[in-house]
Amino acid sequence: MQETHTIVVPDVSAEVRQQLLDYVLQLADTSLILAHRLSEWCGHGPILEQDLAMANISLDLLGEARSYYQYAAELEGRGRTEDDLAYLRSAVEYRNPLLVEQPNGDFAHTIVRQFLYDAFHYHLLLQLQAGPDQQLAAIAEKSVKEAAYHVKWSAEWIIRLGDGTNESRRRVEAAINALWRYSGELTTPSATEQALQQAGFVPDYAAIQGQIDEHVARVFAEATLPVPQGVFMQKGGKTGRHSEHLGYLLAELQYLQRTYPGLTW
Amino acid sequence: METAELTQEEQFQARIDADVRIEPKDWMPEAYRKTLIRQISQHAHSELVGMLPEGNWITRAPSLKRKSILLAKVQDEAGHGLYLYSAAETLGASRDQMLADLHSGKAKYSSIFNYPTLSWADMGTIGWLVDGAAILNQVPLCRTSYGPYARAMVRVCKEESFHQRQGFEIMQTLCEGAPAQKQMAQEALNRWWWPTLMMFGPKDADSPNTEQSMKWRIKRFTNDELRQKFVDMMVPQAEFLGLTVPDDKLKWNETKQGYDFGDVDWAEFWDVVKGNGPCSRERLQARVQAHEDGAWVREAALAHAEKRRQRAETVAA
């Protein structure tokens, strides 16, 4: 299912193009890794409807990842394919933030990870679709519809778990406690993102931070959950310094391509 | 005979014979209801358990395109499970009870899902053979006598046909690929061929429910008839792929215009049905564990819904 429309590469300097490539790979890796995590739930969800919902979100993210990888391949201009980029890059070359590679844990961990990401993702895509890069804008325009659905789903579950039973509240609080420290990286620009922010290709995270905070605060309030304050934020994924989880994930994801390189499947 | 003199049972049979669909509020013999609940819930359970062998390869699919297709397929299966549980509920069965029966081992699911998926080629084989067998079983069910089941099957069959083509395409890609890929395809066919033939159930002579199910038009063909159709359909496809069907008794029979083929290992079939298949324990355990691990989530959803309801009442009052 290759994109049928032609991919438009912006007319920019080689340096900016390299930065843009790095950023698009970051977007692609992020969607792919989170899609991978969600797909691990397949057949193991708490109820059939939620198995379906998680597979659905995973599929959306995978579709988005493919669009970004195809664009990245074009930006790179070395004839590599979406599969080369997904399957033949090592953990230190992956650019996803730490949050999305965190293990599924229990359903509460999965929901908290999803909601923290969705709240960011939705507001990011709203900006990207109005950005100067035609290709990113086109992908974002399609994806923001899906992200709106994702954030609705994960927010509703934050509320159900927070304002459900004592047990669900205990679990969702434990998950927030475990995962909150990875939320800051999403809107902390890497050097690449800083450079691209100046060129207008990456939205001003400081500006969307307020919208994200407001969104999270609103959902947490309805869930009767306190918003954590003053948590030390971990980072590194966006520059290839990951947690120990990613290596295992990629070993599983990439093994067939690594075992039988260069074949068509 | 006057209609008034017909018993309820005879009137019911007359409607069946006239190909009138039976609907949830219609009178039906208790045995008809029970047979259908058993069959539809088994069918639903098969969709649910069937997510596991294929789900096993989603994280390892060899390309992003294949991964997307597989994920979409497993998502469809969850959807089929939902249609079928709903259809069974129209007969007065509850989903909780049906699931409890699955988890206790009382209710069965398709024996095929008790086999392990050991290579990527198994995703092709399952789509091609297993979904192919499912379609042969299910297409006649689109005309089954119970309306909700027949309508569910119309929707299921559309998606199944798509999955089957995708499975064949995986096989074709492997068979046209490197020798290692072709070997992978052949090895998968060797493992899945006989278990797929078992999907049609025991031989007609050993299938006590068949006669009554045919009379009620729940079933439209016998197990052996469908198995023969399957072999006749699949052997040319295997030949097209350049693969060998692992049956040395397989031979074209000019007189019957169909293939003669070897006998299924019925001892293995009954072992698997009784819960001793290679993955029987793992499959059931995965389902039970998902259900148990998910209990607190379902309880939270119920508790929250109840809180909302109470708040809404307070506001209204």
XYZ file of C-alpha atoms in Angstrom:
582
model
C 0.000 0.000 0.000
C 2.507 2.607 -1.105
C 1.213 6.147 -1.163
C -0.113 6.845 -4.595
C 0.404 10.610 -4.560
C 3.916 11.925 -5.130
C 5.873 12.952 -2.105
C 6.845 16.621 -2.141
C 10.245 17.349 -0.637
C 10.646 21.001 0.410
C 13.286 23.121 -1.266
C 15.680 23.598 1.652
C 19.431 23.483 2.319
C 21.162 20.144 2.716
C 21.542 20.860 6.409
C 17.848 21.514 6.989
C 16.978 18.526 4.873
C 19.140 16.341 7.113
C 17.432 17.790 10.189
C 14.049 17.237 8.632
C 14.974 13.630 7.906
C 15.981 13.151 11.522
C 12.693 14.642 12.687
C 10.516 12.633 10.312
C 12.274 9.468 11.450
C 11.529 10.472 15.015
C 7.836 10.771 14.165
C 7.900 7.454 12.294
C 9.758 5.579 15.019
C 7.426 6.955 17.670
C 4.322 5.762 15.864
C 5.849 2.393 15.035
C 7.074 1.632 18.550
C 3.789 2.586 20.165
C 1.904 0.567 17.523
C 4.153 -2.370 18.363
C 3.446 -2.100 22.081
C -0.310 -1.898 21.540
C -0.236 -4.848 19.180
C 1.262 -6.968 21.961
C -2.172 -6.769 23.599
C -3.755 -8.589 20.719
C -5.929 -11.382 22.114
C -5.025 -10.509 25.718
C -7.188 -7.456 26.426
C -9.577 -7.175 29.374
C -12.646 -7.458 27.135
C -13.150 -8.110 23.449
C -14.242 -4.524 22.710
C -10.952 -3.208 24.109
C -8.909 -5.781 22.211
C -10.556 -4.363 19.145
C -9.946 -0.749 20.183
C -6.252 -1.358 20.882
C -5.750 -3.197 17.589
C -7.521 -0.331 15.870
C -5.291 2.342 17.425
C -2.223 0.234 16.738
C -3.239 -0.026 13.111
C -3.759 3.747 12.831
C -0.317 4.389 14.284
C 1.275 1.822 12.018
C -0.316 3.497 9.001
C 1.010 6.826 10.169
C 4.487 5.349 10.717
C 4.484 4.021 7.161
C 3.618 7.428 5.746
C 6.439 9.035 7.702
C 8.956 6.342 6.736
C 8.050 6.721 3.081
C 8.607 10.429 3.370
C 11.872 9.884 5.269
C 13.094 7.547 2.536
C 12.377 10.268 -0.009
C 14.150 12.927 2.076
C 17.132 10.658 2.480
C 17.242 9.993 -1.254
C 19.344 6.843 -0.991
C 16.770 4.457 -2.383
C 15.946 2.916 0.976
C 12.367 1.811 1.637
C 10.024 2.124 4.592
C 11.035 -1.417 5.564
C 14.770 -0.673 5.403
C 14.220 2.219 7.780
C 12.043 0.265 10.197
C 13.859 -3.051 10.108
C 17.507 -2.265 9.517
C 18.233 0.550 11.953
C 19.628 -0.241 15.386
C 18.374 0.967 18.747
C 20.831 3.885 18.903
C 19.560 5.056 15.515
C 15.940 4.968 16.650
C 14.572 8.373 17.588
C 11.344 7.664 19.484
C 10.904 9.287 22.906
C 11.277 6.981 25.912
C 7.584 7.032 26.792
C 6.363 4.939 23.871
C 8.898 2.130 24.335
C 7.849 1.501 27.934
C 6.372 -1.978 28.471
C 2.604 -2.454 28.489
C 2.469 -3.433 32.164
C -1.126 -3.766 33.290
C -4.016 -2.098 31.486
C -3.560 1.041 33.604
C 0.061 1.426 32.472
C -0.999 1.019 28.867
C -3.763 3.597 29.277
C -1.581 6.171 31.043
C 1.178 5.783 28.433
C -1.422 6.121 25.704
C -3.144 9.148 27.178
C 0.082 11.056 27.853
C 1.149 10.380 24.294
C -2.251 11.024 22.705
C -2.645 14.392 24.448
C 0.701 15.476 22.985
C 0.168 13.796 19.620
C -3.216 15.371 19.018
C -2.008 18.909 19.716
C 1.175 18.312 17.735
C -0.761 17.158 14.662
C -3.077 20.164 14.829
C 0.032 22.305 14.412
C 1.791 20.131 11.868
C -1.187 20.129 9.545
C -0.918 23.913 9.324
C 2.869 23.836 8.967
C 4.981 24.809 5.950
C 5.967 21.265 4.971
C 3.370 19.997 2.505
C 4.076 16.367 3.105
C 4.014 16.581 6.889
C 0.883 18.684 6.672
C -0.821 16.056 4.512
C 0.118 13.199 6.840
C -0.926 15.245 9.870
C -4.254 16.143 8.309
C -5.079 12.466 7.922
C -3.632 11.435 11.272
C -5.234 14.112 13.407
C -8.643 12.558 12.819
C -7.313 9.283 14.172
C -5.489 10.973 17.059
C -8.720 12.721 18.065
C -10.287 9.285 18.399
C -7.279 7.904 20.302
C -7.225 10.706 22.855
C -10.973 10.381 23.393
C -10.554 6.662 24.052
C -7.574 6.932 26.395
C -9.071 9.918 28.267
C -12.293 8.017 28.845
C -10.310 5.143 30.309
C -8.274 7.472 32.553
C -11.607 8.701 33.878
C -13.088 5.217 34.288
C -10.007 3.942 36.083
C -9.493 7.041 38.237
C -13.156 7.330 39.165
C -13.928 3.592 39.158
C -13.069 1.263 42.045
C -10.401 1.578 44.754
C -8.388 -1.045 42.918
C -8.522 0.743 39.573
C -7.596 4.008 41.228
C -4.636 2.402 42.978
C -3.455 0.942 39.682
C -3.868 4.089 37.624
C -2.018 6.098 40.258
C 0.826 3.570 40.213
C 0.966 3.854 36.432
C 1.023 7.662 36.545
C 3.773 7.469 39.127
C 5.786 5.151 36.872
C 5.253 6.957 33.573
C 4.882 10.644 34.286
C 8.677 11.089 34.265
C 8.685 10.258 30.539
C 6.066 12.854 29.569
C 8.418 15.846 29.641
C 10.577 14.576 26.808
C 7.693 14.880 24.371
C 7.784 18.672 24.474
C 11.453 19.181 25.304
C 12.994 19.943 21.920
C 16.146 18.124 20.889
C 18.856 20.107 19.102
C 17.344 19.019 15.796
C 13.894 20.129 16.828
C 15.223 23.462 18.058
C 16.829 24.114 14.710
C 13.651 23.125 12.888
C 11.509 25.225 15.186
C 13.463 28.261 14.075
C 12.850 27.292 10.462
C 9.136 26.786 11.257
C 9.017 23.081 10.458
C 8.492 21.942 14.042
C 5.778 23.626 16.114
C 6.730 25.738 19.083
C 6.390 23.216 21.910
C 6.196 25.966 24.504
C 3.028 27.164 22.782
C 1.328 23.756 22.670
C 2.507 22.836 26.176
C -0.296 24.976 27.598
C -2.909 23.196 25.504
C -1.566 19.808 26.499
C -1.456 20.739 30.181
C -5.004 22.033 30.002
C -6.180 18.840 28.285
C -4.468 16.595 30.818
C -5.663 18.681 33.775
C -9.265 18.575 32.520
C -9.232 14.777 32.119
C -7.436 14.176 35.406
C -9.903 16.423 37.204
C -12.802 14.413 35.842
C -10.952 11.252 36.852
C -10.506 12.782 40.338
C -6.745 12.265 39.946
C -4.128 14.798 41.055
C -1.730 16.079 38.397
C 1.836 15.241 39.537
C 4.033 18.236 40.248
C 7.796 18.717 40.232
C 8.676 15.303 38.800
C 12.176 14.872 37.396
C 11.852 14.265 33.664
C 13.886 11.597 31.903
C 14.948 12.106 28.325
C 17.241 10.622 25.689
C 15.085 8.654 23.257
C 14.949 11.463 20.717
C 18.755 11.436 20.486
C 19.038 7.635 20.413
C 19.695 7.103 24.134
C 16.951 4.695 25.029
C 15.860 2.583 27.942
C 16.916 -1.061 27.959
C 13.490 -2.049 26.640
C 14.019 -0.950 23.056
C 16.728 -3.475 22.179
C 14.442 -6.406 22.938
C 11.569 -4.817 21.103
C 13.672 -4.339 17.970
C 15.136 -7.848 18.217
C 11.595 -9.163 17.930
C 10.416 -6.655 15.341
C 13.419 -7.032 13.048
C 14.409 -10.674 13.311
C 13.019 -11.915 10.000
C 14.513 -9.085 7.973
C 17.821 -9.580 9.754
C 17.789 -13.359 9.230
C 16.809 -13.196 5.562
C 18.083 -9.845 4.335
C 17.049 -8.351 1.031
C 13.988 -10.486 0.319
C 10.418 -9.622 -0.586
C 7.675 -10.752 1.762
C -54.047 -32.017 7.337
C -55.407 -28.696 8.660
C -52.827 -26.228 9.991
C -54.667 -26.160 13.289
C -53.953 -29.830 13.751
C -50.210 -29.423 13.329
C -48.209 -29.418 16.507
C -45.926 -26.459 17.216
C -43.014 -28.645 16.238
C -44.615 -29.589 12.916
C -45.432 -25.964 12.136
C -41.827 -25.077 12.900
C -40.555 -27.799 10.567
C -42.974 -26.638 7.869
C -41.489 -23.153 8.053
C -37.977 -24.571 7.859
C -38.955 -26.676 4.851
C -40.387 -23.603 3.156
C -37.055 -21.808 3.785
C -38.644 -19.236 6.055
C -36.072 -17.718 8.391
C -36.538 -18.307 12.095
C -36.259 -15.126 14.164
C -35.515 -14.615 17.902
C -39.139 -14.191 18.997
C -40.418 -17.191 17.030
C -41.237 -20.427 18.778
C -38.511 -23.017 18.311
C -37.835 -26.468 19.710
C -35.614 -26.357 22.772
C -33.129 -28.671 21.071
C -32.913 -26.282 18.075
C -32.186 -23.398 20.433
C -29.568 -25.395 22.319
C -27.862 -26.684 19.182
C -27.641 -23.170 17.822
C -26.320 -21.699 21.056
C -23.672 -24.402 21.093
C -22.727 -23.903 17.456
C -22.785 -20.085 17.403
C -20.934 -19.720 20.691
C -18.312 -22.237 19.553
C -18.005 -20.205 16.418
C -17.598 -16.996 18.460
C -15.045 -18.672 20.741
C -13.123 -19.795 17.664
C -12.828 -16.185 16.511
C -11.613 -15.170 19.949
C -9.084 -17.980 20.385
C -8.172 -17.690 16.708
C -6.703 -14.256 17.426
C -3.880 -15.932 19.363
C -2.016 -18.013 16.757
C -1.937 -15.099 14.340
C -1.490 -12.483 17.043
C 1.673 -14.440 17.815
C 3.280 -13.027 14.648
C 2.118 -9.407 14.603
C 5.208 -8.144 16.403
C 7.451 -10.194 14.090
C 5.824 -9.657 10.683
C 8.586 -9.169 8.091
C 7.334 -5.942 6.490
C 5.220 -3.003 7.570
C 2.663 -3.801 4.897
C 2.286 -7.409 6.072
C 2.136 -6.239 9.657
C -0.721 -3.847 8.830
C -2.652 -6.521 6.991
C -2.229 -9.032 9.790
C -3.261 -6.531 12.427
C -6.321 -5.563 10.400
C -7.186 -9.216 10.049
C -6.961 -9.961 13.749
C -9.055 -6.875 14.398
C -11.678 -8.251 11.999
C -11.658 -11.511 13.940
C -12.422 -9.679 17.168
C -15.304 -8.044 15.297
C -16.559 -11.431 14.080
C -16.476 -12.647 17.659
C -18.660 -9.708 18.655
C -21.239 -10.319 15.879
C -21.440 -13.980 16.816
C -21.787 -13.439 20.552
C -24.598 -10.994 19.756
C -26.261 -13.569 17.501
C -26.031 -16.186 20.262
C -27.478 -13.689 22.755
C -30.644 -13.427 20.665
C -31.234 -17.053 21.701
C -31.161 -16.149 25.377
C -27.536 -17.063 26.075
C -25.457 -14.530 28.028
C -21.943 -13.601 26.944
C -20.716 -14.037 30.537
C -22.039 -17.584 30.627
C -20.662 -18.412 27.182
C -17.237 -17.133 28.233
C -17.425 -19.037 31.513
C -18.090 -22.203 29.499
C -15.115 -21.474 27.266
C -12.847 -20.864 30.244
C -13.946 -24.011 32.067
C -13.322 -26.105 28.972
C -17.014 -27.006 28.685
C -17.462 -25.141 25.416
C -15.232 -25.978 22.471
C -13.633 -23.891 19.773
C -12.191 -24.889 16.420
C -9.523 -27.560 16.862
C -7.257 -25.798 14.356
C -6.292 -23.068 16.806
C -4.595 -25.622 19.039
C -1.702 -25.821 16.626
C 1.336 -23.561 17.017
C 2.435 -20.897 14.525
C 6.127 -21.612 14.080
C 7.145 -19.553 11.078
C 6.002 -16.534 9.101
C 4.714 -18.894 6.406
C 2.099 -20.063 8.906
C 0.401 -16.672 8.444
C 0.089 -17.453 4.760
C -1.062 -21.005 5.367
C -3.647 -19.975 7.936
C -5.086 -17.376 5.573
C -5.021 -19.635 2.566
C -6.019 -23.012 4.037
C -7.667 -22.321 7.377
C -9.683 -19.346 6.178
C -10.378 -21.287 2.979
C -11.851 -24.121 5.047
C -13.741 -21.629 7.194
C -15.279 -20.064 4.099
C -16.465 -23.427 2.796
C -18.079 -24.044 6.178
C -19.473 -20.549 6.462
C -20.809 -19.679 3.025
C -23.646 -22.228 3.379
C -24.330 -20.737 6.817
C -25.294 -17.473 5.115
C -28.488 -19.420 4.255
C -28.823 -21.156 7.594
C -32.347 -21.259 8.993
C -31.759 -18.977 11.987
C -31.933 -15.366 10.778
C -29.477 -13.627 13.160
C -26.831 -16.292 12.527
C -27.305 -16.165 8.761
C -27.008 -12.356 8.747
C -23.882 -12.439 10.924
C -22.353 -14.916 8.506
C -22.965 -12.678 5.500
C -20.817 -10.017 7.117
C -18.214 -12.501 8.324
C -17.859 -14.167 4.925
C -17.120 -10.912 3.119
C -14.152 -10.245 5.372
C -13.021 -13.880 5.416
C -12.759 -13.972 1.628
C -10.494 -10.963 1.782
C -8.314 -12.633 4.424
C -8.117 -15.778 2.374
C -6.842 -13.917 -0.679
C -4.263 -12.157 1.484
C -3.097 -15.507 2.859
C -2.750 -16.924 -0.624
C -0.789 -13.853 -1.637
C 1.667 -14.398 1.245
C 2.145 -17.983 0.033
C 2.595 -16.831 -3.537
C 5.206 -14.269 -2.526
C 7.099 -16.910 -0.551
C 6.877 -19.464 -3.347
C 8.158 -16.960 -5.903
C 10.892 -15.815 -3.515
C 14.199 -17.255 -2.368
C 14.621 -21.025 -1.867
C 14.562 -20.489 1.904
C 11.158 -18.803 1.569
C 9.736 -21.546 -0.606
C 10.981 -24.121 1.857
C 9.300 -22.175 4.646
C 6.022 -22.307 2.693
C 6.277 -26.052 2.050
C 7.129 -26.787 5.652
C 4.096 -24.795 6.804
C 1.818 -26.625 4.362
C 3.151 -29.936 5.685
C 2.160 -28.991 9.206
C -1.239 -27.393 8.458
C -2.704 -29.596 5.747
C -4.101 -32.381 7.919
C -5.251 -30.184 10.799
C -7.171 -28.124 8.223
C -8.955 -31.214 6.908
C -9.968 -31.888 10.510
C -11.759 -28.520 10.648
C -14.722 -30.074 8.843
C -15.348 -32.312 11.824
C -15.633 -36.085 12.176
C -16.654 -38.368 9.331
C -20.385 -38.343 8.597
C -20.705 -41.813 10.096
C -19.303 -40.453 13.389
C -21.235 -37.196 13.400
C -24.448 -37.841 15.332
C -25.757 -34.243 15.169
C -25.531 -33.935 11.424
C -28.867 -35.487 10.476
C -30.921 -33.309 12.820
C -28.921 -30.191 11.916
C -29.555 -30.835 8.224
C -33.261 -31.384 8.843
C -33.412 -28.038 10.650
C -31.292 -26.498 7.915
C -28.739 -25.290 10.387
C -26.289 -27.266 8.324
C -26.569 -27.444 4.556
C -23.823 -29.940 3.710
C -22.287 -32.854 5.567
C -18.750 -32.790 6.957
C -17.466 -35.211 4.338
C -19.081 -33.295 1.472
C -17.376 -30.096 2.564
C -14.052 -31.831 3.145
C -14.180 -33.237 -0.402
C -14.970 -29.790 -1.809
C -12.048 -28.358 0.102
C -9.561 -30.890 -1.231
C -10.858 -30.424 -4.777
C -10.478 -26.673 -4.451
C -7.075 -26.588 -2.705
C -5.048 -29.194 -4.595
C -4.933 -27.154 -7.832
C -3.986 -24.063 -5.795
C -1.117 -25.956 -4.155
C -0.007 -27.089 -7.623
C -0.178 -23.524 -8.863
C 2.119 -22.509 -6.006
C 4.480 -25.373 -6.808
C 3.900 -26.966 -3.400
C 3.351 -30.624 -2.579
C 0.329 -31.697 -0.545
C 1.623 -34.063 2.157
C -0.631 -37.009 1.240
C 0.740 -39.936 -0.774
C -2.796 -41.278 -1.332
C -3.908 -38.083 -3.053
C -5.004 -38.916 -6.602
C -7.451 -37.503 -9.156
C -10.484 -39.736 -9.576
C -11.901 -39.322 -13.084
C -15.149 -41.150 -12.281
C -16.168 -38.976 -9.335
C -14.496 -35.875 -10.832
C -12.785 -35.241 -7.543
C -9.698 -36.209 -5.617
C -9.310 -39.372 -3.590
C -7.282 -38.642 -0.513
C -5.834 -40.348 2.524
C -7.645 -40.697 5.815
C -7.302 -38.074 8.513
C -5.568 -39.247 11.686
C -8.750 -39.454 13.727
C -6.929 -40.408 16.887
C -5.108 -37.074 16.698
C -8.379 -35.290 15.933
C -10.081 -36.655 19.055
C -6.991 -35.967 21.172
C -7.096 -32.341 20.099
C -10.871 -32.091 20.619
C -10.406 -33.468 24.135
C -7.934 -30.701 24.959
C -4.652 -32.452 24.234
C -3.623 -30.489 21.157
C -0.098 -29.063 21.050
C -1.293 -25.617 22.199
C -4.626 -26.453 23.844
C -3.432 -25.573 27.316
C -1.622 -22.427 26.222
C -4.601 -21.108 24.269
C -7.067 -21.670 27.053
C -4.656 -20.367 29.635
C -4.082 -17.188 27.608
C -7.836 -16.601 27.396
C -8.446 -17.334 31.082
C -5.563 -15.122 32.102
C -6.736 -12.235 29.914
C -10.170 -12.551 31.483
C -8.854 -12.747 35.053
C -6.279 -9.986 34.592
C -8.994 -7.846 33.034
C -11.525 -8.357 35.842
C -10.521 -5.179 37.692
C -10.842 -3.184 34.449
C -14.369 -4.432 33.796
C -15.281 -3.796 37.434
C -13.900 -0.256 37.181
C -15.966 0.410 34.051
C -19.110 -0.846 35.773
C -18.435 1.108 38.961
C -17.821 4.276 36.985
C -20.965 3.821 34.908
C -22.932 3.353 38.123
C -21.467 6.538 39.623
C -22.434 8.446 36.483
C -25.947 7.074 36.576
C -26.353 8.100 40.202
C -24.997 11.575 39.505
C -27.370 11.977 36.586
C -30.274 10.961 38.829
C -29.213 13.457 41.490
C -29.089 16.209 38.889
C -32.489 15.215 37.493
C -34.006 15.180 40.993
